[in-house]
Coordinates of C-alpha atoms in Angstrom, one line a residue:
Chain O
X1 CA -21.7 11.1 -17.4
X2 CA -24.6 13.3 -18.4
X3 CA -26.9 11.4 -20.7
X4 CA -28.8 14.2 -22.4
X5 CA -28.3 13.8 -26.2
X6 CA -26.1 10.8 -26.5
X7 CA -28.9 8.2 -26.3
X8 CA -31.1 10.0 -29.0
X9 CA -28.0 10.3 -31.2
X10 CA -27.1 6.7 -31.0
X11 CA -30.8 5.8 -31.5
X12 CA -30.8 7.9 -34.7
X13 CA -27.6 6.1 -35.9
X14 CA -29.3 2.8 -35.3
X15 CA -32.6 3.7 -36.9
X16 CA -31.0 5.3 -40.0
X17 CA -28.7 2.3 -40.5
X18 CA -31.6 -0.2 -40.1
X19 CA -33.8 1.9 -42.4
X20 CA -31.1 2.0 -45.1
X21 CA -31.2 -1.8 -45.1
X22 CA -34.9 -2.4 -44.8
X23 CA -36.4 0.3 -47.0
X24 CA -37.9 -0.8 -50.3
X25 CA -36.6 1.9 -52.6
X26 CA -33.0 2.3 -53.5
X27 CA -33.2 6.1 -53.7
X28 CA -34.5 6.3 -50.1
X29 CA -31.8 3.9 -49.1
X30 CA -29.1 6.1 -50.5
X31 CA -30.5 9.2 -48.7
X32 CA -30.9 7.3 -45.5
X33 CA -27.2 6.2 -45.8
X34 CA -26.2 9.9 -46.1
X35 CA -28.1 10.8 -43.0
X36 CA -26.6 7.8 -41.2
X37 CA -23.1 9.2 -42.1
X38 CA -24.1 12.6 -40.8
X39 CA -25.3 11.2 -37.4
X40 CA -22.2 9.0 -37.2
X41 CA -20.0 12.1 -37.7
X42 CA -21.9 13.8 -34.8
X43 CA -21.1 10.7 -32.8
X44 CA -17.4 10.9 -33.7
X45 CA -17.3 14.6 -32.8
X46 CA -19.0 13.7 -29.4
X47 CA -16.1 11.2 -28.8
X48 CA -13.6 13.9 -29.5
X49 CA -12.3 12.7 -32.9
X50 CA -13.0 15.9 -34.7
X51 CA -10.8 15.1 -37.8
X52 CA -12.6 11.8 -38.3
X53 CA -15.9 13.5 -37.9
X54 CA -15.0 16.0 -40.5
X55 CA -14.0 13.3 -43.0
X56 CA -17.1 11.3 -42.3
X57 CA -19.4 14.4 -42.8
X58 CA -17.7 15.5 -46.0
X59 CA -17.1 12.1 -47.6
X60 CA -19.9 10.0 -46.2
X61 CA -22.7 12.5 -46.1
X62 CA -21.7 14.6 -49.1
X63 CA -19.5 12.9 -51.7
X64 CA -20.6 9.2 -51.3
X65 CA -24.3 10.3 -51.6
X66 CA -23.5 12.1 -54.9
X67 CA -21.7 9.1 -56.3
X68 CA -24.5 6.7 -55.3
X69 CA -27.1 9.0 -56.9
X70 CA -25.1 9.4 -60.1
X71 CA -24.9 5.6 -60.3
X72 CA -28.6 5.3 -59.6
X73 CA -29.4 7.7 -62.4
X74 CA -27.3 5.6 -64.8
X75 CA -29.3 2.4 -64.0
X76 CA -32.6 1.1 -65.3
X77 CA -35.3 1.0 -62.6
X78 CA -36.2 -2.6 -63.2
X79 CA -32.6 -3.7 -62.6
X80 CA -32.5 -2.1 -59.2
X81 CA -35.8 -3.5 -57.8
X82 CA -35.0 -5.0 -54.4
X83 CA -35.7 -8.7 -54.0
X84 CA -35.4 -10.0 -50.5
X85 CA -35.1 -13.8 -50.3
X86 CA -36.2 -15.3 -47.0
X87 CA -33.4 -15.7 -44.5
X88 CA -31.7 -19.1 -44.5
X89 CA -31.2 -21.2 -41.4
X90 CA -27.4 -20.6 -41.5
X91 CA -27.9 -16.9 -41.5
X92 CA -30.2 -17.1 -38.5
X93 CA -27.7 -19.1 -36.5
X94 CA -24.4 -17.5 -37.5
X95 CA -25.2 -13.8 -37.3
X96 CA -26.6 -13.7 -33.8
X97 CA -23.6 -15.9 -32.8
X98 CA -21.3 -13.3 -34.4
X99 CA -23.0 -10.5 -32.6
X100 CA -22.9 -12.3 -29.3
X101 CA -19.1 -12.9 -29.8
X102 CA -18.5 -9.2 -30.6
X103 CA -20.5 -8.0 -27.5
X104 CA -18.6 -10.6 -25.4
X105 CA -15.3 -9.2 -26.8
X106 CA -16.4 -5.6 -26.2
X107 CA -16.5 -6.2 -22.5
X108 CA -12.6 -6.5 -22.7
X109 CA -12.2 -3.0 -24.2
X110 CA -10.7 -0.4 -22.0
X111 CA -13.0 2.1 -20.3
X112 CA -13.6 5.3 -22.3
X113 CA -11.0 8.1 -21.3
X114 CA -9.0 5.5 -19.3
X115 CA -5.4 7.0 -19.0
X116 CA -3.9 3.5 -18.5
X117 CA -5.4 1.9 -21.6
X118 CA -2.8 0.3 -23.9
X119 CA -3.4 2.9 -26.7
X120 CA -2.6 5.8 -24.4
X121 CA 0.6 4.4 -22.8
X122 CA 2.5 3.0 -25.8
X123 CA 3.7 5.8 -28.1
X124 CA 1.0 8.4 -28.2
X125 CA 2.4 10.3 -25.1
X126 CA 5.6 10.8 -27.0
X127 CA 3.7 12.2 -30.0
X128 CA 1.6 14.5 -27.8
X129 CA 4.6 15.9 -25.9
X130 CA 7.1 16.3 -28.7
X131 CA 4.9 17.1 -31.7
X132 CA 5.0 20.9 -31.3
X133 CA 8.8 21.0 -30.7
X134 CA 9.5 18.7 -33.6
X135 CA 7.2 20.0 -36.3
X136 CA 5.7 23.4 -35.2
X137 CA 2.3 21.9 -35.9
X138 CA -0.4 22.4 -33.2
X139 CA -2.7 19.8 -34.5
X140 CA -1.2 16.5 -33.4
X141 CA -3.4 14.4 -35.8
X142 CA -1.9 16.3 -38.8
X143 CA 1.6 15.9 -37.6
X144 CA 1.2 12.2 -37.0
X145 CA -0.5 11.6 -40.3
X146 CA 1.8 13.8 -42.4
X147 CA 5.1 13.6 -40.6
X148 CA 5.6 10.7 -38.3
X149 CA 3.5 8.3 -40.5
X150 CA 4.1 10.0 -43.8
X151 CA 4.9 6.9 -45.8
X152 CA 1.5 5.4 -44.8
X153 CA -0.3 8.5 -46.0
X154 CA 1.6 8.4 -49.3
X155 CA 0.5 4.9 -49.9
X156 CA -3.1 5.9 -49.0
X157 CA -2.8 8.6 -51.7
X158 CA -1.7 5.9 -54.2
X159 CA -4.8 4.0 -53.3
X160 CA -7.0 6.9 -54.1
X161 CA -5.2 7.5 -57.3
X162 CA -5.6 3.9 -58.3
X163 CA -9.3 4.1 -57.5
X164 CA -9.7 7.0 -59.9
X165 CA -7.7 5.2 -62.6
X166 CA -9.8 2.0 -62.1
X167 CA -13.1 3.9 -62.4
X168 CA -11.9 5.5 -65.6
X169 CA -10.8 2.2 -67.0
X170 CA -14.0 0.4 -66.2
X171 CA -16.6 3.1 -66.9
X172 CA -15.4 5.2 -69.8
X173 CA -16.1 3.5 -73.1
X174 CA -15.3 6.0 -75.8
X175 CA -11.9 7.5 -76.3
X176 CA -12.9 11.1 -75.9
Chain N
X1 CA -23.3 14.8 -71.4
X2 CA -24.6 16.6 -68.4
X3 CA -27.1 19.3 -69.3
X4 CA -27.4 22.6 -67.4
X5 CA -30.1 22.6 -64.8
X6 CA -33.0 24.8 -65.9
X7 CA -34.2 26.1 -62.5
X8 CA -33.2 29.7 -61.8
X9 CA -33.1 29.0 -58.0
X10 CA -30.5 26.3 -58.5
X11 CA -28.4 28.4 -60.9
X12 CA -28.5 31.4 -58.6
X13 CA -27.6 29.4 -55.5
X14 CA -24.9 27.7 -57.4
X15 CA -23.3 31.0 -58.5
X16 CA -23.3 32.1 -54.9
X17 CA -22.2 28.8 -53.3
X18 CA -19.4 27.5 -55.5
X19 CA -16.9 30.3 -54.7
X20 CA -17.7 29.9 -51.0
X21 CA -17.2 26.2 -51.2
X22 CA -13.8 26.6 -53.0
X23 CA -12.6 29.2 -50.5
X24 CA -13.7 27.0 -47.6
X25 CA -11.8 24.1 -49.2
X26 CA -8.6 26.1 -49.4
X27 CA -9.1 27.2 -45.8
X28 CA -9.6 23.7 -44.6
X29 CA -6.5 22.6 -46.5
X30 CA -4.2 25.2 -45.1
X31 CA -5.7 25.3 -41.6
X32 CA -5.2 21.6 -41.2
X33 CA -2.1 22.2 -39.1
X34 CA -4.0 24.3 -36.6
X35 CA -7.4 22.7 -36.4
X36 CA -9.4 19.9 -37.8
X37 CA -9.0 19.4 -41.5
X38 CA -6.1 18.7 -43.8
X39 CA -5.2 17.6 -47.3
X40 CA -7.8 14.9 -47.7
X41 CA -10.9 16.9 -46.5
X42 CA -9.7 20.0 -48.3
X43 CA -9.2 18.1 -51.5
X44 CA -12.7 16.5 -51.2
X45 CA -14.3 19.9 -50.6
X46 CA -12.4 21.5 -53.6
X47 CA -13.5 18.6 -55.8
X48 CA -17.1 18.9 -54.5
X49 CA -17.2 22.5 -55.6
X50 CA -16.1 21.5 -59.1
X51 CA -18.7 18.7 -59.2
X52 CA -21.4 21.2 -58.1
X53 CA -20.5 23.4 -61.1
X54 CA -20.7 20.4 -63.4
X55 CA -24.0 19.3 -62.0
X56 CA -25.6 22.8 -62.2
X57 CA -24.1 24.3 -65.3
X58 CA -23.3 21.3 -67.4
X59 CA -20.1 19.9 -68.9
X60 CA -19.7 22.6 -71.5
X61 CA -20.3 25.8 -69.5
X62 CA -17.5 28.2 -69.0
X63 CA -17.9 27.8 -65.3
X64 CA -17.0 24.1 -65.6
X65 CA -13.8 24.6 -67.5
X66 CA -11.8 24.2 -64.3
X67 CA -13.3 20.8 -63.8
X68 CA -12.6 19.8 -67.4
X69 CA -9.0 21.1 -67.2
X70 CA -8.3 19.6 -63.8
X71 CA -8.4 16.1 -65.3
X72 CA -5.2 16.8 -67.1
X73 CA -3.3 16.9 -63.8
X74 CA -4.2 13.4 -62.8
X75 CA -1.2 12.0 -60.9
X76 CA 0.4 15.4 -60.3
X77 CA -0.6 15.2 -56.6
X78 CA 1.2 11.9 -56.3
X79 CA 4.2 13.5 -58.0
X80 CA 4.2 16.4 -55.5
X81 CA 4.1 14.0 -52.5
X82 CA 6.8 11.6 -53.8
X83 CA 8.8 14.6 -55.1
X84 CA 9.0 16.1 -51.6
X85 CA 10.2 12.7 -50.4
X86 CA 12.8 12.7 -53.2
X87 CA 13.9 16.2 -52.3
X88 CA 14.5 14.9 -48.8
X89 CA 16.7 12.2 -50.2
X90 CA 18.6 14.8 -52.3
X91 CA 19.1 16.7 -49.1
X92 CA 20.9 13.7 -47.6
X93 CA 18.3 12.0 -45.5
X94 CA 15.7 9.4 -45.6
X95 CA 12.7 9.4 -47.9
X96 CA 10.0 11.8 -46.5
X97 CA 12.2 12.9 -43.6
X98 CA 11.3 16.6 -44.0
X99 CA 14.1 17.9 -41.8
X100 CA 16.5 17.2 -44.7
X101 CA 14.7 19.6 -47.0
X102 CA 17.5 21.9 -48.3
X103 CA 16.0 25.3 -47.5
X104 CA 18.5 27.8 -46.0
X105 CA 17.5 29.9 -43.1
X106 CA 14.9 27.5 -41.6
X107 CA 15.4 25.5 -38.5
X108 CA 14.5 21.8 -38.4
X109 CA 11.0 22.2 -37.0
X110 CA 10.0 24.8 -39.5
X111 CA 11.3 22.6 -42.3
X112 CA 9.1 19.8 -41.1
X113 CA 6.2 22.1 -40.9
X114 CA 6.8 23.2 -44.5
X115 CA 7.1 19.6 -45.6
X116 CA 3.7 18.9 -44.0
X117 CA 2.2 21.8 -45.9
X118 CA 3.7 20.6 -49.2
X119 CA 2.6 17.0 -48.8
X120 CA -0.9 18.2 -47.8
X121 CA -1.1 20.2 -51.0
X122 CA -0.1 17.0 -52.9
X123 CA -2.8 14.9 -51.2
X124 CA -5.4 17.6 -51.8
X125 CA -4.6 17.8 -55.6
X126 CA -4.7 14.1 -55.9
X127 CA -8.0 13.7 -54.0
X128 CA -9.7 16.6 -55.8
X129 CA -8.7 15.3 -59.3
X130 CA -9.7 11.7 -58.4
X131 CA -13.1 12.8 -57.2
X132 CA -13.9 14.9 -60.3
X133 CA -12.6 12.0 -62.5
X134 CA -14.8 9.5 -60.8
X135 CA -17.9 11.7 -61.3
X136 CA -17.0 12.2 -65.0
X137 CA -16.6 8.5 -65.4
X138 CA -20.0 7.8 -63.8
X139 CA -21.7 10.4 -66.0
X140 CA -20.0 8.9 -69.0
X141 CA -21.8 5.6 -68.1
X142 CA -25.0 7.6 -68.0
X143 CA -24.4 8.9 -71.5
X144 CA -23.9 5.4 -72.8
X145 CA -27.1 4.2 -71.2
X146 CA -29.0 7.2 -72.6
X147 CA -27.9 6.5 -76.2
X148 CA -28.6 2.7 -75.7
X149 CA -32.2 3.5 -74.6
X150 CA -32.8 5.7 -77.5

């Protein structure tokens, strides 16, 4: 595999994620989080998941940043000053252990683009072969989301609706 | 209440950008069957265009009337989605099985394609309204803070 821009891309993802945690100012943290989402969407697009990359770019880099900024404008600066207590001993033991476990489990993941991985032999060949005959929809992601797994998408829509209702209930004080 | 932005650069760019954003949102929504995109992303882009007009021109401007009016259709997207499922049941099949949509002159695959378009419109309406509603809720909080601070 040609390693030309993947390593800088992943480094940028790591640096922006770490910077969003470590930076002193909440405003810079929000903007770094937006750029982190943008680099992450580039990584999704590099892996071939264009739909996921699109959602990540629009929602993570665009909308979530706007929502965070609106929230920041509504807060008092002295309430949002960052205090970092020193790390406790349990944190120092548990989190490296957790990271080690995750890395250990990652060695069991199938190789990238492996045609015999469990995800590519179970049901996805059926979708890929029959999606166009069944639904006249060239984009398989859309036909799986909206036709084969339509009920799941409907409940997702209910979740978004409930989020909007909950925000209105919690944040709007007057009856206007 | 959001006040209009006083910079002429921002206002001019907003006048130019908002129609482009809305057209692009519609394109993403209806092109989702042929390329990346779909109801969710299209709805977010449409909602973002309305948020942009609220942020630039304020709540009361005539350009923001769409964003103010769109709050009245909260829940209509859900009704569209579930209504398509109900039409499928009226047609004699399972819930959300689009091949039972009663449309004469269409074969099964085209009916399912049409069902996908209709449900995507439902998702887009729901997401756009929710996004605008959340932003209005957050700026309502800002109003309360402003009046509390004097």
